[in-house]
Amino acid sequence: KVVSEVAGTSDHLEVEFEERVGKILPDLTIGADVQGAVELLANEGLCCPGVKLHGSGFIVTPEEAKQLGLGTIPGLEKHIRPYLNGRDLMQTSRGLMVIDLFGLSAREVNSRFPEVYQWIKDKVKPDRDVNRRAAYRENWWIFGEPRKAFRPALENICRYISIVETSKHRVFVFLDGSTLPDNKLIAIALDGSFFLGTLSSHPHVTWALAAGGWLGFGNDPVYVKSRCFDPFPFPDPPDALRQRIRGLGERLDAHRKAQQAKHPKLTLTNMYNVLEVVREGRALTPKEKEAYEQGLVGVLKEIHDELDAAVAEAYGWPADLPESEVLERLVALNKERAAEEAAGRVRWLRPEYQAPQEADTQTEIEITAEEQVAAAIPAVKDRLPWPKSLAEQAAAVRRVLDESPVAVDSAAVAKHFKRAPKDKVQELLETLVSLGQARPGDGDRAYLRG
């Protein structure tokens, strides 16, 4: 590898090389065989690029959405939704919305939302009529790539994780479940802050940079879901450490959003450009110093440093491992997990969604261990739908605690609902405790203050 080139005394260049010896891998690198890692069942079905419109007429301003009936025509709020692309997320949002008619026939759109029907027919159909793909021409009122197979993964969660596909910085954020991501955003159907914290940490960022591609004038890294997310082996730490990572993930998301709310012109790119300068120890320019102060980047760095250490501990590794060693260990862990899965053990990230049959079987095994808790848990067929909004979820968890004759933990509370994420229930229990509406019992059990 060439590390420097300087002019010599005549017409030649003095070139300095850095040499490494080892097995040359198929991607022409030496070291950890990241490209040889296999996709894991545990991560299956949870990551996908956003929708691809194939028609700019689908995009509307909030004012245009109101003229089309948003806020006055019942049900239209499900089909005109906030919309973000990569620039909206990392720079300044345009505040746009998108008309999403997936699941409706053209006749249904015409009957229920005639203003929307005419808008799409006038602004989208002419271009679709000359499209070479029959599916695009025939289904002109629906996005070209509506991500039909991935939509169920987002249905029962009130937020999800997203990252820009191609960007200088690997920044993971929570987006509200009502927001529809553009195809330049990668959507990850996980709403637990443990996962946000893990994805934002040094081990995963190192993995993503090594596994993904590179694109553009600035040679920016690309987050390729099949190489960066699907094979990545998440840590599986004890509950106490999991909760610590969860808390740090929540702090990270809250800190960035709070500073941007205070300073509307502050972007994630600003914050992470300055964070990079701080990490390198370079002096800040006046403009960078302003972003440092507005974004409280010193605090941001502290949160990231704590996350890096906590996630390293979750893997059982030292916090100061060099990147080459991190990659070697992740590749080895990927092989271990693949062998586990071949033997029948899958560490599902969202078992209630990915493997509901297995989750129900596990439920039956767990509840026989404690008959008192079992008596308070309804049969599978009687379980309630998991609410979509955070407020409704908190109210539902509190009702379970109110009605339970015994102290119950997050797993027992989750079993009252269909596809309730245990991590989310645990977060809500902790919130209720902090508000004085619940109190901890023995171990991890919590119950309402009587």
Coordinates of C-alpha atoms in Angstrom, one line a residue:
K1 CA 0.0 0.0 0.0
V2 CA 1.4 3.4 -1.0
V3 CA 1.5 5.7 2.1
S4 CA 3.4 8.7 0.6
E5 CA 4.8 10.0 -2.7
V6 CA 7.3 12.9 -2.9
A7 CA 9.3 14.4 -5.7
G8 CA 12.9 13.1 -5.8
T9 CA 16.0 15.0 -6.9
S10 CA 15.4 14.4 -10.6
D11 CA 12.2 13.3 -12.5
H12 CA 11.4 10.3 -10.4
L13 CA 9.2 10.0 -7.2
E14 CA 10.2 8.8 -3.8
V15 CA 7.5 6.3 -2.9
E16 CA 7.0 4.9 0.6
F17 CA 5.1 1.6 0.9
E18 CA 3.4 -0.2 3.8
E19 CA 3.6 -4.0 3.5
R20 CA 1.5 -6.7 5.1
V21 CA 1.9 -10.4 4.7
G22 CA -1.0 -12.9 4.8
K23 CA -3.5 -14.8 2.9
I24 CA -5.1 -12.7 0.1
L25 CA -8.9 -12.9 0.3
P26 CA -11.3 -12.8 -2.7
D27 CA -11.8 -9.0 -2.1
L28 CA -8.0 -8.6 -2.4
T29 CA -7.6 -7.7 1.3
I30 CA -5.5 -9.4 4.0
G31 CA -6.9 -10.1 7.4
A32 CA -10.4 -11.0 8.6
D33 CA -12.5 -12.6 5.9
V34 CA -15.5 -10.3 6.4
Q35 CA -16.8 -11.0 2.9
G36 CA -16.9 -14.7 3.8
A37 CA -19.3 -14.2 6.6
V38 CA -22.8 -15.8 6.1
E39 CA -26.2 -14.3 6.6
L40 CA -27.8 -15.3 9.9
L41 CA -31.3 -16.4 10.5
A42 CA -31.4 -14.4 13.7
N43 CA -31.3 -11.2 11.6
E44 CA -33.7 -12.3 8.8
G45 CA -36.4 -10.1 7.5
L46 CA -35.6 -7.1 9.7
C47 CA -33.6 -4.9 7.3
C48 CA -34.6 -3.4 3.9
P49 CA -34.0 -0.3 1.8
G50 CA -36.9 2.2 1.8
V51 CA -39.6 2.6 -0.9
K52 CA -38.8 3.5 -4.4
L53 CA -41.4 5.9 -5.8
H54 CA -41.0 5.9 -9.6
G55 CA -43.0 9.1 -9.8
S56 CA -42.3 12.5 -8.2
G57 CA -46.0 13.2 -8.2
F58 CA -46.4 11.0 -5.1
I59 CA -44.5 13.7 -3.0
V60 CA -46.6 16.5 -1.6
T61 CA -46.1 19.4 0.8
P62 CA -48.1 19.6 4.0
E63 CA -50.2 22.3 2.5
E64 CA -51.0 20.2 -0.6
A65 CA -51.8 17.2 1.7
K66 CA -54.3 19.4 3.5
Q67 CA -55.9 20.4 0.2
L68 CA -56.2 16.7 -0.7
G69 CA -58.2 16.1 2.5
L70 CA -55.6 15.2 5.1
G71 CA -57.1 16.0 8.5
T72 CA -60.6 16.1 7.2
I73 CA -61.2 12.8 5.3
P74 CA -61.2 9.8 7.7
G75 CA -58.5 7.2 7.0
L76 CA -56.4 9.4 4.7
E77 CA -53.8 9.8 7.5
K78 CA -52.8 6.2 6.8
H79 CA -52.0 7.0 3.2
I80 CA -50.4 10.5 3.3
R81 CA -47.3 10.1 5.5
P82 CA -44.1 12.0 6.5
Y83 CA -41.4 11.2 4.0
L84 CA -37.6 11.3 4.4
N85 CA -34.6 10.7 2.1
G86 CA -30.9 10.6 3.1
R87 CA -30.4 14.4 2.8
D88 CA -33.5 15.0 4.9
L89 CA -32.1 12.8 7.7
M90 CA -28.4 14.0 7.7
Q91 CA -28.9 17.6 6.6
T92 CA -32.1 19.7 6.8
S93 CA -35.4 18.0 6.3
R94 CA -37.6 19.4 3.6
G95 CA -40.7 18.6 5.7
L96 CA -42.3 16.7 2.8
M97 CA -45.0 14.0 2.8
V98 CA -45.8 11.2 0.4
I99 CA -49.0 9.6 -0.9
D100 CA -48.8 5.9 -0.1
L101 CA -51.7 3.9 -1.6
F102 CA -50.3 0.5 -1.2
G103 CA -53.0 -2.0 -0.3
L104 CA -55.8 -0.1 -2.2
S105 CA -57.1 -0.8 -5.7
A106 CA -57.5 2.1 -8.1
R107 CA -61.3 1.8 -7.7
E108 CA -61.0 2.0 -3.9
V109 CA -58.8 5.2 -4.2
N110 CA -61.3 6.8 -6.6
S111 CA -64.2 5.9 -4.3
R112 CA -62.7 6.8 -0.9
F113 CA -60.2 9.6 -1.8
P114 CA -61.3 11.2 -5.2
E115 CA -59.0 14.2 -4.7
V116 CA -56.0 12.0 -4.2
Y117 CA -57.0 9.8 -7.2
Q118 CA -57.2 12.8 -9.5
W119 CA -53.8 14.1 -8.2
I120 CA -52.0 10.8 -8.8
K121 CA -53.7 10.2 -12.2
D122 CA -52.7 13.7 -13.4
K123 CA -49.1 13.7 -11.9
V124 CA -48.0 10.1 -11.9
K125 CA -49.9 8.1 -14.5
P126 CA -48.6 9.9 -17.7
D127 CA -45.0 8.9 -16.9
R128 CA -46.0 5.4 -15.8
D129 CA -48.0 4.9 -19.1
V130 CA -44.7 4.9 -21.0
N131 CA -42.7 2.9 -18.6
R132 CA -41.2 -0.3 -20.0
R133 CA -42.2 -2.5 -17.0
A134 CA -45.7 -3.8 -17.2
A135 CA -46.1 -3.8 -13.4
Y136 CA -45.3 -0.1 -13.2
R137 CA -47.7 0.7 -16.0
E138 CA -50.6 -1.4 -14.7
N139 CA -50.2 -0.4 -11.0
W140 CA -49.6 3.3 -11.7
W141 CA -51.1 4.5 -8.4
I142 CA -48.7 2.5 -6.3
F143 CA -44.9 3.0 -5.7
G144 CA -42.7 1.2 -8.2
E145 CA -41.1 -0.6 -5.2
P146 CA -43.5 -0.5 -2.3
R147 CA -41.5 -3.1 -0.2
K148 CA -44.5 -5.4 0.1
A149 CA -42.6 -8.2 1.9
F150 CA -41.0 -5.8 4.4
R151 CA -44.1 -3.8 5.5
P152 CA -45.3 -6.4 8.0
A153 CA -42.0 -6.0 9.9
L154 CA -42.9 -2.3 10.6
E155 CA -46.6 -2.8 11.5
N156 CA -46.5 -3.4 15.2
I157 CA -43.7 -1.1 16.3
C158 CA -44.0 2.6 16.9
R159 CA -40.5 3.4 15.8
Y160 CA -37.7 1.8 13.8
I161 CA -34.0 2.3 13.2
S162 CA -32.7 3.9 10.0
I163 CA -29.3 4.8 8.4
V164 CA -28.5 6.6 5.2
E165 CA -27.3 4.0 2.7
T166 CA -24.4 6.2 1.4
S167 CA -22.9 8.7 3.8
K168 CA -19.6 9.8 5.2
H169 CA -20.7 8.9 8.8
R170 CA -22.4 5.7 10.0
V171 CA -25.2 7.3 12.0
F172 CA -28.2 5.2 13.2
V173 CA -31.3 7.0 14.4
F174 CA -34.9 6.2 15.5
L175 CA -37.6 7.3 13.1
D176 CA -41.3 7.5 14.0
G177 CA -43.3 4.5 12.7
S178 CA -45.5 6.8 10.6
T179 CA -42.5 8.0 8.6
L180 CA -41.9 6.4 5.2
P181 CA -38.2 6.1 4.3
D182 CA -36.9 6.7 0.7
N183 CA -34.9 3.9 -0.9
K184 CA -31.7 5.8 -0.1
L185 CA -32.4 5.1 3.6
I186 CA -32.0 1.6 5.1
A187 CA -34.9 0.7 7.5
I188 CA -34.2 -1.7 10.4
A189 CA -37.4 -3.0 12.0
L190 CA -36.1 -3.0 15.6
D191 CA -37.5 -0.5 18.1
G192 CA -35.4 -1.4 21.1
S193 CA -32.7 1.0 22.1
F194 CA -30.4 -2.0 22.9
F195 CA -30.2 -2.5 19.1
L196 CA -29.7 1.2 18.4
G197 CA -26.8 1.3 20.9
T198 CA -25.2 -1.8 19.5
L199 CA -25.5 -0.7 15.9
S200 CA -24.0 2.7 16.8
S201 CA -21.1 1.2 18.6
H202 CA -17.5 0.7 17.5
P203 CA -17.8 -3.0 16.8
H204 CA -20.7 -2.6 14.4
V205 CA -19.4 0.6 12.7
T206 CA -16.0 -1.2 12.2
W207 CA -17.8 -4.2 10.7
A208 CA -20.1 -2.0 8.4
L209 CA -17.1 -0.1 7.0
A210 CA -15.2 -3.3 6.2
A211 CA -18.2 -5.2 4.9
G212 CA -20.0 -2.5 2.9
G213 CA -19.0 -0.8 -0.4
W214 CA -17.7 2.6 -1.3
L215 CA -19.2 5.2 -3.6
G216 CA -19.1 8.7 -4.8
F217 CA -16.5 11.5 -5.2
G218 CA -15.7 11.4 -1.5
N219 CA -15.5 7.6 -1.6
D220 CA -18.3 7.5 1.1
P221 CA -19.1 4.1 2.7
V222 CA -22.2 2.3 1.6
Y223 CA -24.4 0.3 4.1
V224 CA -25.2 -2.8 2.1
K225 CA -27.9 -4.6 4.2
S226 CA -27.0 -8.1 2.9
R227 CA -23.3 -7.6 4.0
C228 CA -23.5 -5.1 6.8
F229 CA -26.6 -6.2 8.8
D230 CA -27.7 -9.7 7.8
P231 CA -24.4 -11.5 8.8
F232 CA -23.6 -9.3 11.8
P233 CA -23.6 -11.3 15.1
F234 CA -25.2 -9.2 17.8
P235 CA -24.0 -9.7 21.4
D236 CA -26.2 -11.6 23.8
P237 CA -25.3 -10.1 27.2
P238 CA -26.8 -10.7 30.7
D239 CA -29.9 -8.6 31.4
A240 CA -28.0 -6.0 33.5
L241 CA -25.5 -5.2 30.8
R242 CA -28.3 -5.3 28.1
Q243 CA -30.2 -2.7 30.1
R244 CA -27.1 -0.5 30.4
I245 CA -26.6 -0.5 26.6
R246 CA -30.3 0.1 26.2
G247 CA -30.1 3.2 28.4
L248 CA -27.1 4.5 26.5
G249 CA -28.9 4.0 23.2
E250 CA -31.8 5.9 24.5
R251 CA -29.5 8.7 25.7
L252 CA -27.8 8.9 22.3
D253 CA -31.0 9.3 20.4
A254 CA -32.5 11.7 22.9
H255 CA -29.4 13.9 23.0
R256 CA -29.1 14.4 19.3
K257 CA -32.8 15.1 18.8
A258 CA -32.9 17.5 21.8
Q259 CA -29.9 19.6 20.4
Q260 CA -31.4 19.7 16.9
A261 CA -34.7 20.8 18.4
K262 CA -32.9 23.7 20.2
H263 CA -30.9 24.6 17.1
P264 CA -32.9 24.0 13.9
K265 CA -30.0 24.6 11.6
L266 CA -27.8 22.0 13.4
T267 CA -27.5 18.9 11.3
L268 CA -26.3 15.4 12.1
T269 CA -23.6 15.9 9.5
N270 CA -22.4 19.0 11.4
M271 CA -22.3 17.1 14.7
Y272 CA -20.5 14.1 13.4
N273 CA -18.0 16.1 11.3
V274 CA -17.0 17.9 14.5
L275 CA -17.0 14.7 16.5
E276 CA -14.5 13.3 14.0
V277 CA -12.3 16.4 14.5
V278 CA -12.5 16.1 18.3
R279 CA -11.5 12.4 18.1
E280 CA -8.5 13.3 16.0
G281 CA -7.4 16.0 18.4
R282 CA -7.4 18.8 15.8
A283 CA -8.2 22.4 16.6
L284 CA -11.7 23.5 15.8
T285 CA -12.5 26.3 13.3
P286 CA -14.9 29.0 14.5
K287 CA -17.7 27.3 12.5
E288 CA -16.9 23.9 14.0
K289 CA -16.7 25.4 17.4
E290 CA -20.3 26.7 17.0
A291 CA -21.5 23.2 16.0
Y292 CA -19.6 21.8 18.9
E293 CA -21.4 24.1 21.4
Q294 CA -24.8 23.7 19.8
G295 CA -24.6 20.0 19.6
L296 CA -22.8 19.5 22.9
V297 CA -20.4 17.3 21.0
G298 CA -18.3 16.7 24.0
V299 CA -21.3 15.0 25.6
L300 CA -22.0 13.2 22.4
K301 CA -18.5 11.8 22.4
E302 CA -18.9 10.7 26.0
I303 CA -22.0 8.7 25.2
H304 CA -20.4 7.1 22.2
D305 CA -17.3 6.2 24.3
E306 CA -19.5 4.6 27.0
L307 CA -21.4 2.7 24.3
D308 CA -18.2 1.4 22.8
A309 CA -17.0 0.1 26.1
A310 CA -20.4 -1.4 27.1
V311 CA -20.8 -3.2 23.8
A312 CA -17.2 -4.5 23.9
E313 CA -18.0 -5.8 27.4
A314 CA -21.2 -7.4 26.0
Y315 CA -19.0 -9.4 23.7
G316 CA -16.6 -10.2 26.5
W317 CA -13.8 -8.3 24.8
P318 CA -11.4 -5.5 25.9
A319 CA -12.6 -2.0 25.0
D320 CA -9.3 -1.1 23.3
L321 CA -9.0 -3.9 20.7
P322 CA -7.5 -2.7 17.3
E323 CA -10.0 -2.8 14.4
S324 CA -8.3 -5.8 12.8
E325 CA -8.8 -7.8 16.0
V326 CA -12.4 -6.7 16.3
L327 CA -13.1 -7.9 12.7
E328 CA -11.3 -11.2 13.3
R329 CA -13.5 -11.9 16.4
L330 CA -16.7 -10.9 14.7
V331 CA -15.9 -13.2 11.7
A332 CA -15.3 -16.0 14.2
L333 CA -18.5 -15.2 16.1
N334 CA -20.4 -15.2 12.8
K335 CA -19.2 -18.8 12.2
E336 CA -20.1 -19.8 15.7
R337 CA -23.6 -18.4 15.3
A338 CA -24.1 -20.1 11.9
A339 CA -23.1 -23.4 13.4
E340 CA -25.6 -22.8 16.3
E341 CA -28.3 -22.1 13.8
A342 CA -27.5 -25.2 11.8
A343 CA -27.9 -27.2 15.0
G344 CA -31.3 -25.6 15.7
R345 CA -30.6 -22.7 18.0
V346 CA -31.5 -19.3 16.6
R347 CA -31.0 -16.2 18.7
W348 CA -33.9 -14.3 17.0
L349 CA -33.7 -10.5 17.4
R350 CA -37.5 -10.2 17.3
P351 CA -38.8 -13.7 18.1
E352 CA -42.4 -12.6 18.4
Y353 CA -42.3 -11.4 14.8
Q354 CA -39.7 -13.7 13.2
A355 CA -40.7 -17.0 14.8
P356 CA -44.1 -16.6 16.5
Q357 CA -44.6 -20.3 16.6
E358 CA -41.3 -20.8 18.5
A359 CA -42.1 -17.8 20.8
D360 CA -45.5 -19.4 21.7
T361 CA -43.8 -22.8 22.4
Q362 CA -41.2 -21.1 24.6
T363 CA -44.0 -19.3 26.4
E364 CA -45.6 -22.6 27.4
I365 CA -42.3 -23.8 28.7
E366 CA -41.6 -20.7 30.7
I367 CA -45.0 -20.3 32.3
T368 CA -45.1 -23.8 33.7
A369 CA -42.2 -22.9 35.9
E370 CA -44.3 -20.5 38.0
E371 CA -47.9 -21.4 38.4
Q372 CA -48.9 -18.1 40.0
V373 CA -47.6 -16.0 37.1
A374 CA -49.1 -18.6 34.7
A375 CA -52.6 -18.0 36.2
A376 CA -52.4 -14.3 35.4
I377 CA -51.4 -14.9 31.7
P378 CA -54.2 -15.3 29.1
A379 CA -54.3 -18.0 26.6
V380 CA -52.6 -17.2 23.2
K381 CA -56.0 -16.8 21.4
D382 CA -57.1 -14.3 24.0
R383 CA -54.1 -12.0 23.9
L384 CA -54.6 -8.4 23.0
P385 CA -53.1 -6.6 20.0
W386 CA -49.9 -4.6 20.9
P387 CA -50.9 -0.9 20.6
K388 CA -49.0 1.2 18.1
S389 CA -48.5 4.5 19.9
L390 CA -46.2 4.8 22.9
A391 CA -48.9 6.4 25.1
E392 CA -51.3 3.5 24.4
Q393 CA -48.5 1.0 25.1
A394 CA -47.7 2.5 28.5
A395 CA -51.4 2.5 29.4
A396 CA -51.7 -1.1 28.4
V397 CA -48.7 -2.2 30.4
R398 CA -50.1 -0.3 33.4
R399 CA -53.5 -2.1 33.1
V400 CA -51.7 -5.4 33.2
L401 CA -49.9 -4.5 36.4
D402 CA -53.2 -3.2 37.9
E403 CA -55.0 -6.4 37.1
S404 CA -52.2 -8.9 38.0
P405 CA -52.6 -10.6 41.4
V406 CA -48.8 -11.2 41.6
A407 CA -45.6 -9.4 40.7
V408 CA -44.8 -9.9 37.0
D409 CA -41.7 -9.2 34.9
S410 CA -41.4 -7.9 31.4
A411 CA -41.7 -11.4 29.9
A412 CA -45.0 -12.1 31.7
V413 CA -46.4 -8.7 30.8
A414 CA -45.4 -9.2 27.1
K415 CA -47.4 -12.4 27.1
H416 CA -50.6 -10.6 27.5
F417 CA -50.3 -9.2 24.0
K418 CA -49.7 -10.4 20.5
R419 CA -46.2 -9.7 19.3
A420 CA -45.3 -7.4 22.2
P421 CA -41.5 -6.8 22.2
K422 CA -40.0 -7.8 25.6
D423 CA -37.4 -5.1 25.4
K424 CA -40.0 -2.4 24.9
V425 CA -42.1 -3.7 27.7
Q426 CA -39.1 -3.6 30.0
E427 CA -38.4 0.0 29.0
L428 CA -42.0 0.9 29.8
L429 CA -41.9 -0.8 33.2
E430 CA -38.7 1.1 34.1
T431 CA -40.5 4.3 33.0
L432 CA -43.5 3.6 35.2
V433 CA -41.1 2.9 38.1
S434 CA -39.4 6.2 37.6
L435 CA -42.7 8.0 37.5
G436 CA -43.8 6.3 40.8
Q437 CA -46.6 4.4 39.1
A438 CA -44.9 1.0 39.6
R439 CA -42.3 -0.3 42.0
P440 CA -39.7 -3.1 41.6
G441 CA -40.3 -6.4 43.4
D442 CA -37.9 -9.3 43.8
G443 CA -35.3 -9.6 41.1
D444 CA -36.6 -8.1 37.9
R445 CA -40.3 -8.2 38.8
A446 CA -42.3 -5.0 39.0
Y447 CA -45.8 -4.2 40.1
L448 CA -48.0 -1.2 40.7
R449 CA -47.8 0.8 43.9
G450 CA -50.8 -0.2 46.0

